[in-house]
Short mmCIF file of N, CA, C and O in Angstrom, two decimals:
data_model
loop_
_atom_site.label_atom_id
_atom_site.label_comp_id
_atom_site.label_asym_id
_atom_site.label_seq_id
_atom_site.Cartn_x
_atom_site.Cartn_y
_atom_site.Cartn_z
N MET A 1 -66.69 88.20 114.50
CA MET A 1 -66.60 86.82 114.94
C MET A 1 -67.51 85.96 114.07
O MET A 1 -68.64 86.33 113.79
N THR A 2 -67.01 84.81 113.66
CA THR A 2 -67.84 83.87 112.93
C THR A 2 -68.12 82.68 113.85
O THR A 2 -67.57 82.56 114.92
N VAL A 3 -68.98 81.83 113.40
CA VAL A 3 -69.31 80.62 114.16
C VAL A 3 -69.26 79.44 113.21
O VAL A 3 -69.37 79.62 112.00
N PRO A 4 -69.10 78.23 113.76
CA PRO A 4 -69.17 77.07 112.88
C PRO A 4 -70.47 77.11 112.09
O PRO A 4 -71.53 77.41 112.62
N GLY A 5 -70.40 76.87 110.81
CA GLY A 5 -71.55 76.97 109.93
C GLY A 5 -71.38 78.09 108.93
O GLY A 5 -71.88 78.01 107.82
N THR A 6 -70.66 79.15 109.33
CA THR A 6 -70.43 80.27 108.42
C THR A 6 -69.59 79.84 107.23
O THR A 6 -69.91 80.17 106.09
N PHE A 7 -68.52 79.09 107.49
CA PHE A 7 -67.66 78.61 106.40
C PHE A 7 -68.47 77.72 105.47
O PHE A 7 -68.43 77.88 104.26
N ARG A 8 -69.21 76.78 106.04
CA ARG A 8 -70.02 75.88 105.21
C ARG A 8 -71.00 76.65 104.35
O ARG A 8 -71.11 76.40 103.15
N SER A 9 -71.71 77.58 104.93
CA SER A 9 -72.69 78.37 104.17
C SER A 9 -72.02 79.14 103.04
O SER A 9 -72.55 79.22 101.94
N ALA A 10 -70.84 79.69 103.31
CA ALA A 10 -70.12 80.46 102.29
C ALA A 10 -69.66 79.55 101.15
O ALA A 10 -69.77 79.92 99.98
N VAL A 11 -69.18 78.36 101.48
CA VAL A 11 -68.75 77.42 100.44
C VAL A 11 -69.95 76.98 99.61
O VAL A 11 -69.89 76.95 98.37
N GLU A 12 -71.04 76.65 100.26
CA GLU A 12 -72.24 76.20 99.53
C GLU A 12 -72.78 77.30 98.62
O GLU A 12 -73.32 77.01 97.55
N ALA A 13 -72.59 78.56 99.01
CA ALA A 13 -73.03 79.69 98.18
C ALA A 13 -71.98 80.05 97.12
O ALA A 13 -72.22 80.92 96.29
N LYS A 14 -70.81 79.39 97.18
CA LYS A 14 -69.68 79.70 96.28
C LYS A 14 -69.31 81.18 96.37
O LYS A 14 -69.01 81.84 95.39
N ASP A 15 -69.33 81.71 97.59
CA ASP A 15 -69.07 83.12 97.87
C ASP A 15 -67.65 83.26 98.42
O ASP A 15 -67.43 83.14 99.63
N LEU A 16 -66.69 83.51 97.53
CA LEU A 16 -65.29 83.57 97.94
C LEU A 16 -65.04 84.69 98.95
O LEU A 16 -64.24 84.51 99.87
N ALA A 17 -65.72 85.80 98.83
CA ALA A 17 -65.53 86.89 99.80
C ALA A 17 -65.98 86.45 101.19
O ALA A 17 -65.29 86.73 102.18
N ALA A 18 -67.10 85.76 101.28
CA ALA A 18 -67.58 85.27 102.57
C ALA A 18 -66.68 84.17 103.12
O ALA A 18 -66.42 84.11 104.33
N ILE A 19 -66.17 83.30 102.24
CA ILE A 19 -65.23 82.26 102.66
C ILE A 19 -63.99 82.93 103.27
O ILE A 19 -63.54 82.57 104.35
N THR A 20 -63.45 83.89 102.54
CA THR A 20 -62.25 84.59 102.99
C THR A 20 -62.50 85.28 104.33
O THR A 20 -61.64 85.25 105.21
N GLY A 21 -63.68 85.86 104.50
CA GLY A 21 -64.03 86.51 105.75
C GLY A 21 -64.11 85.56 106.93
O GLY A 21 -63.98 85.98 108.08
N ALA A 22 -64.32 84.27 106.67
CA ALA A 22 -64.41 83.27 107.73
C ALA A 22 -63.04 82.73 108.12
O ALA A 22 -62.92 81.96 109.08
N LEU A 23 -61.99 83.14 107.39
CA LEU A 23 -60.64 82.62 107.63
C LEU A 23 -59.84 83.55 108.53
O LEU A 23 -59.83 84.77 108.34
N ASP A 24 -59.14 82.97 109.47
CA ASP A 24 -58.21 83.72 110.32
C ASP A 24 -57.02 84.18 109.48
O ASP A 24 -56.61 83.45 108.56
N PRO A 25 -56.47 85.36 109.72
CA PRO A 25 -55.32 85.81 108.93
C PRO A 25 -54.14 84.84 108.96
O PRO A 25 -53.39 84.74 108.00
N GLY A 26 -54.00 84.08 110.02
CA GLY A 26 -52.89 83.13 110.14
C GLY A 26 -53.26 81.69 109.84
O GLY A 26 -52.59 80.77 110.29
N ILE A 27 -54.34 81.48 109.08
CA ILE A 27 -54.83 80.12 108.81
C ILE A 27 -53.73 79.23 108.22
O ILE A 27 -52.86 79.69 107.49
N GLU A 28 -53.81 77.96 108.57
CA GLU A 28 -52.91 76.95 108.04
C GLU A 28 -53.77 75.92 107.31
O GLU A 28 -54.65 75.31 107.91
N PHE A 29 -53.50 75.75 106.02
CA PHE A 29 -54.27 74.83 105.17
C PHE A 29 -53.40 73.64 104.80
O PHE A 29 -52.32 73.81 104.21
N HIS A 30 -53.87 72.44 105.13
CA HIS A 30 -53.16 71.22 104.78
C HIS A 30 -53.87 70.55 103.62
O HIS A 30 -55.01 70.11 103.73
N SER A 31 -53.17 70.49 102.50
CA SER A 31 -53.68 69.92 101.26
C SER A 31 -53.53 68.41 101.27
O SER A 31 -52.60 67.88 101.89
N PRO A 32 -54.40 67.71 100.55
CA PRO A 32 -54.25 66.25 100.47
C PRO A 32 -53.06 65.82 99.62
O PRO A 32 -52.68 64.65 99.65
N VAL A 33 -52.46 66.74 98.89
CA VAL A 33 -51.38 66.33 97.96
C VAL A 33 -50.06 67.06 98.18
O VAL A 33 -49.07 66.71 97.56
N MET A 34 -50.03 68.07 99.04
CA MET A 34 -48.79 68.81 99.29
C MET A 34 -48.29 68.49 100.69
O MET A 34 -49.08 68.36 101.62
N VAL A 35 -46.98 68.40 100.84
CA VAL A 35 -46.39 68.10 102.13
C VAL A 35 -46.46 69.33 103.04
O VAL A 35 -46.86 69.23 104.20
N LYS A 36 -46.08 70.48 102.52
CA LYS A 36 -46.06 71.70 103.33
C LYS A 36 -47.42 72.39 103.24
O LYS A 36 -48.06 72.40 102.20
N PRO A 37 -47.85 73.01 104.35
CA PRO A 37 -49.15 73.69 104.34
C PRO A 37 -49.11 75.03 103.62
O PRO A 37 -48.04 75.64 103.47
N TYR A 38 -50.27 75.47 103.18
CA TYR A 38 -50.45 76.84 102.71
C TYR A 38 -50.68 77.67 103.95
O TYR A 38 -51.47 77.29 104.82
N LEU A 39 -50.00 78.80 104.07
CA LEU A 39 -50.10 79.64 105.26
C LEU A 39 -50.64 81.01 104.92
O LEU A 39 -50.20 81.64 103.95
N GLY A 40 -51.57 81.48 105.72
CA GLY A 40 -52.09 82.84 105.57
C GLY A 40 -53.36 82.91 104.75
O GLY A 40 -53.61 82.12 103.85
N ARG A 41 -54.18 83.89 105.11
CA ARG A 41 -55.50 84.08 104.49
C ARG A 41 -55.41 84.27 102.98
O ARG A 41 -56.20 83.67 102.24
N ASP A 42 -54.47 85.08 102.48
CA ASP A 42 -54.41 85.34 101.05
C ASP A 42 -54.07 84.09 100.24
O ASP A 42 -54.71 83.82 99.22
N ALA A 43 -53.08 83.33 100.70
CA ALA A 43 -52.69 82.11 99.99
C ALA A 43 -53.81 81.08 100.01
O ALA A 43 -54.10 80.44 98.98
N VAL A 44 -54.45 80.93 101.15
CA VAL A 44 -55.54 79.94 101.27
C VAL A 44 -56.75 80.39 100.45
O VAL A 44 -57.37 79.57 99.77
N ALA A 45 -57.07 81.66 100.48
CA ALA A 45 -58.21 82.16 99.70
C ALA A 45 -57.98 81.95 98.20
O ALA A 45 -58.91 81.58 97.47
N ALA A 46 -56.76 82.17 97.73
CA ALA A 46 -56.45 81.94 96.31
C ALA A 46 -56.66 80.48 95.95
O ALA A 46 -57.27 80.16 94.91
N LEU A 47 -56.20 79.58 96.79
CA LEU A 47 -56.38 78.15 96.55
C LEU A 47 -57.86 77.77 96.58
O LEU A 47 -58.35 77.04 95.71
N LEU A 48 -58.59 78.26 97.56
CA LEU A 48 -60.02 77.94 97.66
C LEU A 48 -60.79 78.50 96.47
O LEU A 48 -61.75 77.87 96.01
N GLY A 49 -60.37 79.65 95.96
CA GLY A 49 -61.00 80.19 94.76
C GLY A 49 -60.84 79.26 93.57
O GLY A 49 -61.78 79.05 92.80
N VAL A 50 -59.66 78.67 93.43
CA VAL A 50 -59.43 77.70 92.35
C VAL A 50 -60.29 76.46 92.58
O VAL A 50 -60.90 75.93 91.64
N LEU A 51 -60.37 76.00 93.82
CA LEU A 51 -61.18 74.81 94.11
C LEU A 51 -62.66 75.05 93.81
O LEU A 51 -63.35 74.15 93.34
N LEU A 52 -63.14 76.26 94.06
CA LEU A 52 -64.53 76.57 93.72
C LEU A 52 -64.79 76.41 92.22
O LEU A 52 -65.87 76.00 91.81
N GLU A 53 -63.78 76.71 91.41
CA GLU A 53 -63.91 76.58 89.96
C GLU A 53 -63.75 75.13 89.50
O GLU A 53 -64.40 74.71 88.54
N VAL A 54 -62.90 74.38 90.15
CA VAL A 54 -62.54 73.03 89.71
C VAL A 54 -63.60 71.99 90.10
O VAL A 54 -63.92 71.10 89.32
N PHE A 55 -64.12 72.10 91.32
CA PHE A 55 -65.11 71.12 91.76
C PHE A 55 -66.42 71.31 91.02
O PHE A 55 -66.93 72.41 90.91
N GLU A 56 -66.96 70.21 90.51
CA GLU A 56 -68.27 70.19 89.86
C GLU A 56 -69.25 69.52 90.81
O GLU A 56 -68.90 68.56 91.49
N ASP A 57 -70.46 70.03 90.86
CA ASP A 57 -71.53 69.44 91.68
C ASP A 57 -71.09 69.22 93.13
O ASP A 57 -71.44 68.21 93.75
N PHE A 58 -70.35 70.17 93.67
CA PHE A 58 -69.87 70.08 95.06
C PHE A 58 -71.05 70.19 96.01
O PHE A 58 -71.89 71.07 95.88
N ARG A 59 -71.11 69.27 96.98
CA ARG A 59 -72.13 69.37 98.01
C ARG A 59 -71.65 68.69 99.28
O ARG A 59 -71.02 67.62 99.24
N TYR A 60 -71.93 69.34 100.40
CA TYR A 60 -71.66 68.73 101.70
C TYR A 60 -72.79 67.74 101.98
O TYR A 60 -73.96 68.04 101.78
N THR A 61 -72.42 66.55 102.47
CA THR A 61 -73.41 65.51 102.74
C THR A 61 -73.59 65.25 104.23
O THR A 61 -74.66 64.78 104.64
N ASP A 62 -72.56 65.52 105.01
CA ASP A 62 -72.63 65.26 106.44
C ASP A 62 -71.78 66.29 107.18
O ASP A 62 -70.87 66.88 106.61
N GLU A 63 -72.09 66.45 108.45
CA GLU A 63 -71.35 67.38 109.29
C GLU A 63 -71.19 66.78 110.68
O GLU A 63 -72.14 66.26 111.25
N LEU A 64 -69.96 66.83 111.18
CA LEU A 64 -69.66 66.36 112.53
C LEU A 64 -69.06 67.54 113.29
O LEU A 64 -68.22 68.26 112.75
N ALA A 65 -69.47 67.73 114.53
CA ALA A 65 -68.93 68.83 115.32
C ALA A 65 -68.47 68.29 116.66
O ALA A 65 -69.01 67.32 117.17
N GLY A 66 -67.47 68.93 117.21
CA GLY A 66 -66.95 68.51 118.51
C GLY A 66 -66.00 69.54 119.05
O GLY A 66 -65.88 70.64 118.52
N VAL A 67 -65.34 69.17 120.11
CA VAL A 67 -64.33 70.04 120.71
C VAL A 67 -63.01 69.29 120.74
O VAL A 67 -62.99 68.06 120.83
N PRO A 68 -61.90 70.01 120.67
CA PRO A 68 -60.60 69.34 120.73
C PRO A 68 -60.36 68.71 122.10
O PRO A 68 -61.02 69.07 123.07
N PRO A 69 -59.42 67.75 122.18
CA PRO A 69 -59.12 67.14 123.48
C PRO A 69 -58.81 68.20 124.52
O PRO A 69 -58.14 69.19 124.25
N GLY A 70 -59.34 68.00 125.70
CA GLY A 70 -59.12 68.97 126.78
C GLY A 70 -60.11 70.11 126.74
O GLY A 70 -60.09 70.99 127.58
N GLY A 71 -61.00 70.12 125.75
CA GLY A 71 -61.94 71.23 125.62
C GLY A 71 -63.36 70.87 126.00
O GLY A 71 -64.29 71.52 125.59
N THR A 72 -63.54 69.81 126.77
CA THR A 72 -64.88 69.36 127.11
C THR A 72 -65.64 70.30 128.02
O THR A 72 -66.85 70.22 128.13
N ASN A 73 -64.95 71.24 128.66
CA ASN A 73 -65.64 72.18 129.54
C ASN A 73 -66.23 73.36 128.78
O ASN A 73 -66.76 74.27 129.38
N GLY A 74 -66.13 73.34 127.46
CA GLY A 74 -66.68 74.41 126.65
C GLY A 74 -65.76 75.59 126.47
O GLY A 74 -66.10 76.55 125.81
N ALA A 75 -64.56 75.56 127.08
CA ALA A 75 -63.64 76.69 126.99
C ALA A 75 -62.87 76.71 125.68
O ALA A 75 -62.44 77.76 125.24
N ALA A 76 -62.66 75.56 125.07
CA ALA A 76 -61.89 75.50 123.83
C ALA A 76 -62.80 75.73 122.63
O ALA A 76 -63.99 75.40 122.67
N PRO A 77 -62.27 76.30 121.57
CA PRO A 77 -63.06 76.50 120.36
C PRO A 77 -63.48 75.16 119.76
O PRO A 77 -62.77 74.16 119.89
N PRO A 78 -64.62 75.13 119.08
CA PRO A 78 -65.09 73.88 118.49
C PRO A 78 -64.28 73.47 117.26
O PRO A 78 -63.54 74.26 116.70
N ALA A 79 -64.45 72.22 116.89
CA ALA A 79 -63.89 71.70 115.65
C ALA A 79 -65.07 71.17 114.83
O ALA A 79 -66.13 70.88 115.38
N GLN A 80 -64.87 71.06 113.54
CA GLN A 80 -65.96 70.65 112.66
C GLN A 80 -65.39 69.83 111.51
O GLN A 80 -64.33 70.17 110.98
N ALA A 81 -66.08 68.77 111.13
CA ALA A 81 -65.73 67.99 109.95
C ALA A 81 -66.91 68.03 109.00
O ALA A 81 -68.04 67.74 109.38
N LEU A 82 -66.63 68.44 107.77
CA LEU A 82 -67.65 68.51 106.72
C LEU A 82 -67.30 67.50 105.64
O LEU A 82 -66.23 67.57 105.04
N ILE A 83 -68.18 66.56 105.41
CA ILE A 83 -67.95 65.52 104.41
C ILE A 83 -68.63 65.96 103.12
O ILE A 83 -69.76 66.46 103.14
N PHE A 84 -67.91 65.79 101.99
CA PHE A 84 -68.46 66.26 100.72
C PHE A 84 -68.31 65.24 99.61
O PHE A 84 -67.50 64.33 99.67
N ASN A 85 -69.13 65.44 98.57
CA ASN A 85 -69.03 64.73 97.30
C ASN A 85 -68.91 65.79 96.21
O ASN A 85 -69.48 66.88 96.33
N ALA A 86 -68.18 65.47 95.17
CA ALA A 86 -68.02 66.37 94.03
C ALA A 86 -67.50 65.56 92.85
O ALA A 86 -67.32 64.34 92.95
N ARG A 87 -67.24 66.25 91.76
CA ARG A 87 -66.58 65.65 90.61
C ARG A 87 -65.48 66.60 90.16
O ARG A 87 -65.59 67.81 90.31
N VAL A 88 -64.42 66.02 89.59
CA VAL A 88 -63.33 66.78 88.98
C VAL A 88 -63.10 66.15 87.62
O VAL A 88 -62.76 64.97 87.54
N LEU A 89 -63.31 66.93 86.57
CA LEU A 89 -63.21 66.42 85.20
C LEU A 89 -64.01 65.13 85.05
O LEU A 89 -63.56 64.18 84.41
N GLY A 90 -65.18 65.10 85.66
CA GLY A 90 -66.06 63.95 85.54
C GLY A 90 -65.77 62.81 86.50
O GLY A 90 -66.55 61.87 86.58
N LYS A 91 -64.68 62.87 87.25
CA LYS A 91 -64.34 61.81 88.21
C LYS A 91 -64.95 62.12 89.58
O LYS A 91 -64.80 63.22 90.09
N ALA A 92 -65.60 61.11 90.15
CA ALA A 92 -66.23 61.27 91.46
C ALA A 92 -65.15 61.41 92.54
O ALA A 92 -64.17 60.68 92.55
N VAL A 93 -65.37 62.36 93.44
CA VAL A 93 -64.47 62.62 94.56
C VAL A 93 -65.30 62.62 95.83
O VAL A 93 -66.38 63.22 95.88
N GLN A 94 -64.78 61.97 96.85
CA GLN A 94 -65.33 62.07 98.20
C GLN A 94 -64.27 62.75 99.04
O GLN A 94 -63.06 62.52 98.83
N GLY A 95 -64.70 63.58 99.97
CA GLY A 95 -63.70 64.27 100.77
C GLY A 95 -64.22 64.72 102.11
O GLY A 95 -65.40 64.57 102.43
N LEU A 96 -63.28 65.27 102.87
CA LEU A 96 -63.58 65.75 104.20
C LEU A 96 -62.80 67.04 104.42
O LEU A 96 -61.61 67.11 104.13
N ASP A 97 -63.49 68.06 104.91
CA ASP A 97 -62.86 69.30 105.34
C ASP A 97 -62.87 69.29 106.86
O ASP A 97 -63.94 69.27 107.49
N LEU A 98 -61.69 69.27 107.46
CA LEU A 98 -61.57 69.32 108.91
C LEU A 98 -61.21 70.75 109.29
O LEU A 98 -60.15 71.26 108.89
N LEU A 99 -62.10 71.41 110.01
CA LEU A 99 -61.92 72.81 110.37
C LEU A 99 -61.64 72.94 111.86
O LEU A 99 -62.28 72.29 112.67
N ARG A 100 -60.69 73.81 112.18
CA ARG A 100 -60.41 74.18 113.56
C ARG A 100 -60.65 75.68 113.68
O ARG A 100 -60.29 76.44 112.78
N PHE A 101 -61.24 76.08 114.77
CA PHE A 101 -61.60 77.47 114.98
C PHE A 101 -60.79 78.07 116.11
O PHE A 101 -60.50 77.40 117.10
N GLY A 102 -60.45 79.34 115.96
CA GLY A 102 -59.76 80.07 117.02
C GLY A 102 -60.76 80.69 117.98
O GLY A 102 -61.97 80.56 117.82
N GLU A 103 -60.24 81.39 118.95
CA GLU A 103 -61.08 82.01 119.97
C GLU A 103 -62.02 83.05 119.39
O GLU A 103 -63.07 83.34 119.95
N THR A 104 -61.65 83.64 118.24
CA THR A 104 -62.51 84.64 117.61
C THR A 104 -63.61 84.00 116.76
O THR A 104 -64.48 84.70 116.25
N GLY A 105 -63.55 82.68 116.58
CA GLY A 105 -64.54 82.00 115.77
C GLY A 105 -64.12 81.83 114.33
O GLY A 105 -64.80 81.18 113.54
N LEU A 106 -62.98 82.43 113.95
CA LEU A 106 -62.49 82.29 112.58
C LEU A 106 -61.79 80.95 112.39
O LEU A 106 -61.27 80.37 113.35
N VAL A 107 -61.76 80.46 111.17
CA VAL A 107 -61.11 79.19 110.87
C VAL A 107 -59.60 79.38 110.91
O VAL A 107 -59.04 80.15 110.14
N THR A 108 -58.95 78.69 111.83
CA THR A 108 -57.49 78.79 111.98
C THR A 108 -56.77 77.62 111.32
O THR A 108 -55.59 77.71 111.03
N GLY A 109 -57.48 76.52 111.11
CA GLY A 109 -56.89 75.35 110.48
C GLY A 109 -57.89 74.66 109.59
O GLY A 109 -59.07 74.52 109.95
N LEU A 110 -57.44 74.27 108.41
CA LEU A 110 -58.28 73.55 107.46
C LEU A 110 -57.44 72.45 106.85
O LEU A 110 -56.41 72.71 106.23
N THR A 111 -57.87 71.21 107.09
CA THR A 111 -57.20 70.05 106.51
C THR A 111 -58.21 69.39 105.58
O THR A 111 -59.34 69.12 105.99
N VAL A 112 -57.80 69.14 104.34
CA VAL A 112 -58.67 68.51 103.36
C VAL A 112 -58.13 67.13 103.03
O VAL A 112 -56.93 66.97 102.80
N MET A 113 -59.02 66.15 103.01
CA MET A 113 -58.67 64.80 102.59
C MET A 113 -59.63 64.39 101.49
O MET A 113 -60.82 64.73 101.56
N VAL A 114 -59.11 63.73 100.45
CA VAL A 114 -59.96 63.29 99.34
C VAL A 114 -59.63 61.85 98.96
O VAL A 114 -58.53 61.37 99.19
N ARG A 115 -60.58 61.20 98.34
CA ARG A 115 -60.44 59.86 97.83
C ARG A 115 -61.35 59.72 96.62
O ARG A 115 -62.22 60.55 96.45
N PRO A 116 -61.23 58.77 95.79
CA PRO A 116 -60.17 57.77 95.68
C PRO A 116 -58.92 58.38 95.03
O PRO A 116 -58.95 59.50 94.52
N LEU A 117 -57.85 57.61 95.04
CA LEU A 117 -56.56 58.10 94.57
C LEU A 117 -56.60 58.63 93.14
O LEU A 117 -56.05 59.71 92.89
N PRO A 118 -57.22 57.95 92.17
CA PRO A 118 -57.23 58.52 90.81
C PRO A 118 -57.88 59.91 90.75
O PRO A 118 -57.40 60.80 90.06
N ALA A 119 -58.94 60.11 91.50
CA ALA A 119 -59.59 61.43 91.53
C ALA A 119 -58.71 62.45 92.24
O ALA A 119 -58.62 63.61 91.82
N ALA A 120 -58.04 62.03 93.31
CA ALA A 120 -57.12 62.93 94.02
C ALA A 120 -55.98 63.37 93.12
O ALA A 120 -55.57 64.53 93.14
N MET A 121 -55.47 62.44 92.30
CA MET A 121 -54.39 62.78 91.38
C MET A 121 -54.87 63.75 90.30
O MET A 121 -54.16 64.70 89.95
N THR A 122 -56.07 63.53 89.80
CA THR A 122 -56.65 64.46 88.82
C THR A 122 -56.82 65.83 89.44
O THR A 122 -56.48 66.84 88.84
N LEU A 123 -57.34 65.87 90.66
CA LEU A 123 -57.52 67.14 91.36
C LEU A 123 -56.18 67.86 91.53
O LEU A 123 -56.08 69.06 91.27
N ALA A 124 -55.15 67.13 91.91
CA ALA A 124 -53.82 67.73 92.10
C ALA A 124 -53.30 68.33 90.80
O ALA A 124 -52.77 69.44 90.79
N ARG A 125 -53.47 67.61 89.69
CA ARG A 125 -52.99 68.13 88.39
C ARG A 125 -53.74 69.39 87.98
O ARG A 125 -53.14 70.39 87.58
N VAL A 126 -55.06 69.34 88.07
CA VAL A 126 -55.88 70.47 87.63
C VAL A 126 -55.63 71.70 88.50
O VAL A 126 -55.43 72.80 87.99
N VAL A 127 -55.63 71.51 89.80
CA VAL A 127 -55.41 72.64 90.72
C VAL A 127 -54.00 73.19 90.55
O VAL A 127 -53.79 74.40 90.52
N GLY A 128 -53.01 72.30 90.44
CA GLY A 128 -51.63 72.74 90.24
C GLY A 128 -51.48 73.62 89.02
O GLY A 128 -50.84 74.68 89.07
N ARG A 129 -52.08 73.20 87.91
CA ARG A 129 -52.01 74.00 86.67
C ARG A 129 -52.68 75.36 86.86
O ARG A 129 -52.15 76.38 86.44
N ARG A 130 -53.85 75.36 87.47
CA ARG A 130 -54.57 76.62 87.65
C ARG A 130 -53.85 77.57 88.60
O ARG A 130 -53.85 78.78 88.37
N MET A 131 -53.23 77.03 89.62
CA MET A 131 -52.48 77.88 90.55
C MET A 131 -51.28 78.49 89.83
O MET A 131 -50.96 79.66 90.03
N GLU A 132 -50.61 77.70 89.01
CA GLU A 132 -49.49 78.23 88.24
C GLU A 132 -49.97 79.30 87.27
O GLU A 132 -49.35 80.35 87.14
N ASP A 133 -51.08 79.04 86.57
CA ASP A 133 -51.62 80.02 85.62
C ASP A 133 -52.04 81.31 86.31
O ASP A 133 -51.96 82.38 85.73
N ALA A 134 -52.48 81.19 87.57
CA ALA A 134 -52.92 82.37 88.32
C ALA A 134 -51.75 83.12 88.93
O ALA A 134 -51.93 84.12 89.61
N GLY A 135 -50.53 82.60 88.73
CA GLY A 135 -49.36 83.29 89.26
C GLY A 135 -49.08 82.97 90.71
O GLY A 135 -48.40 83.71 91.39
N GLU A 136 -49.61 81.87 91.22
CA GLU A 136 -49.39 81.48 92.61
C GLU A 136 -48.18 80.57 92.72
O GLU A 136 -48.20 79.57 93.40
N ALA A 137 -47.09 80.92 92.05
CA ALA A 137 -45.91 80.08 92.03
C ALA A 137 -45.26 79.94 93.40
O ALA A 137 -44.46 79.05 93.61
N GLY A 138 -45.61 80.81 94.34
CA GLY A 138 -45.03 80.71 95.67
C GLY A 138 -45.44 79.43 96.38
O GLY A 138 -44.69 78.88 97.14
N GLY A 139 -46.65 78.96 96.11
CA GLY A 139 -47.12 77.70 96.66
C GLY A 139 -47.18 77.67 98.16
O GLY A 139 -47.16 78.70 98.82
N PRO A 140 -47.27 76.49 98.72
CA PRO A 140 -47.41 76.37 100.15
C PRO A 140 -46.16 76.84 100.89
O PRO A 140 -45.04 76.59 100.44
N SER A 141 -46.38 77.48 101.98
CA SER A 141 -45.31 77.96 102.86
C SER A 141 -44.25 78.77 102.12
O SER A 141 -43.10 78.77 102.49
N GLY A 142 -44.64 79.41 101.01
CA GLY A 142 -43.70 80.24 100.27
C GLY A 142 -42.67 79.48 99.48
O GLY A 142 -41.72 80.05 99.00
N THR A 143 -42.84 78.18 99.32
CA THR A 143 -41.89 77.39 98.56
C THR A 143 -42.43 77.10 97.18
O THR A 143 -43.62 77.19 96.94
N GLN A 144 -41.55 76.77 96.28
CA GLN A 144 -41.96 76.46 94.92
C GLN A 144 -42.77 75.18 94.88
O GLN A 144 -42.46 74.22 95.54
N GLN A 145 -43.87 75.18 94.12
CA GLN A 145 -44.68 73.98 93.98
C GLN A 145 -44.00 72.99 93.08
O GLN A 145 -43.28 73.37 92.15
N ALA A 146 -44.25 71.71 93.35
CA ALA A 146 -43.67 70.65 92.51
C ALA A 146 -44.51 70.41 91.29
O ALA A 146 -45.67 70.62 91.26
#
């Protein structure tokens, strides 16, 4: 079982094995640039591995924690938002990782949002090329990437 904070610590350490260990086997990852989500631990871990290489000077700056609607009695798993700054090919990026946790404490949902648009477009191009080079042509939800 993991707890909120494990994913953050693993990302900050750039420890892909620890990141992968914090992910639920059925995780759903929503990218800021793809319509369909990436599904499953292996697909998401491959993408996160590329992001670890692409982001320069990545650092979390803020953290927000809460519970999903209807979970105020403490019975529902927590949710967490991690705000970050980084650079991609020298362009400043601001972003947010929205994490949802399952009953086991593993990350079951990860939604990433980034801004500004020119940096998001650069990120999409760089990550897309690296995923293709790594043989991840299956892309999100097993469909071909655009």
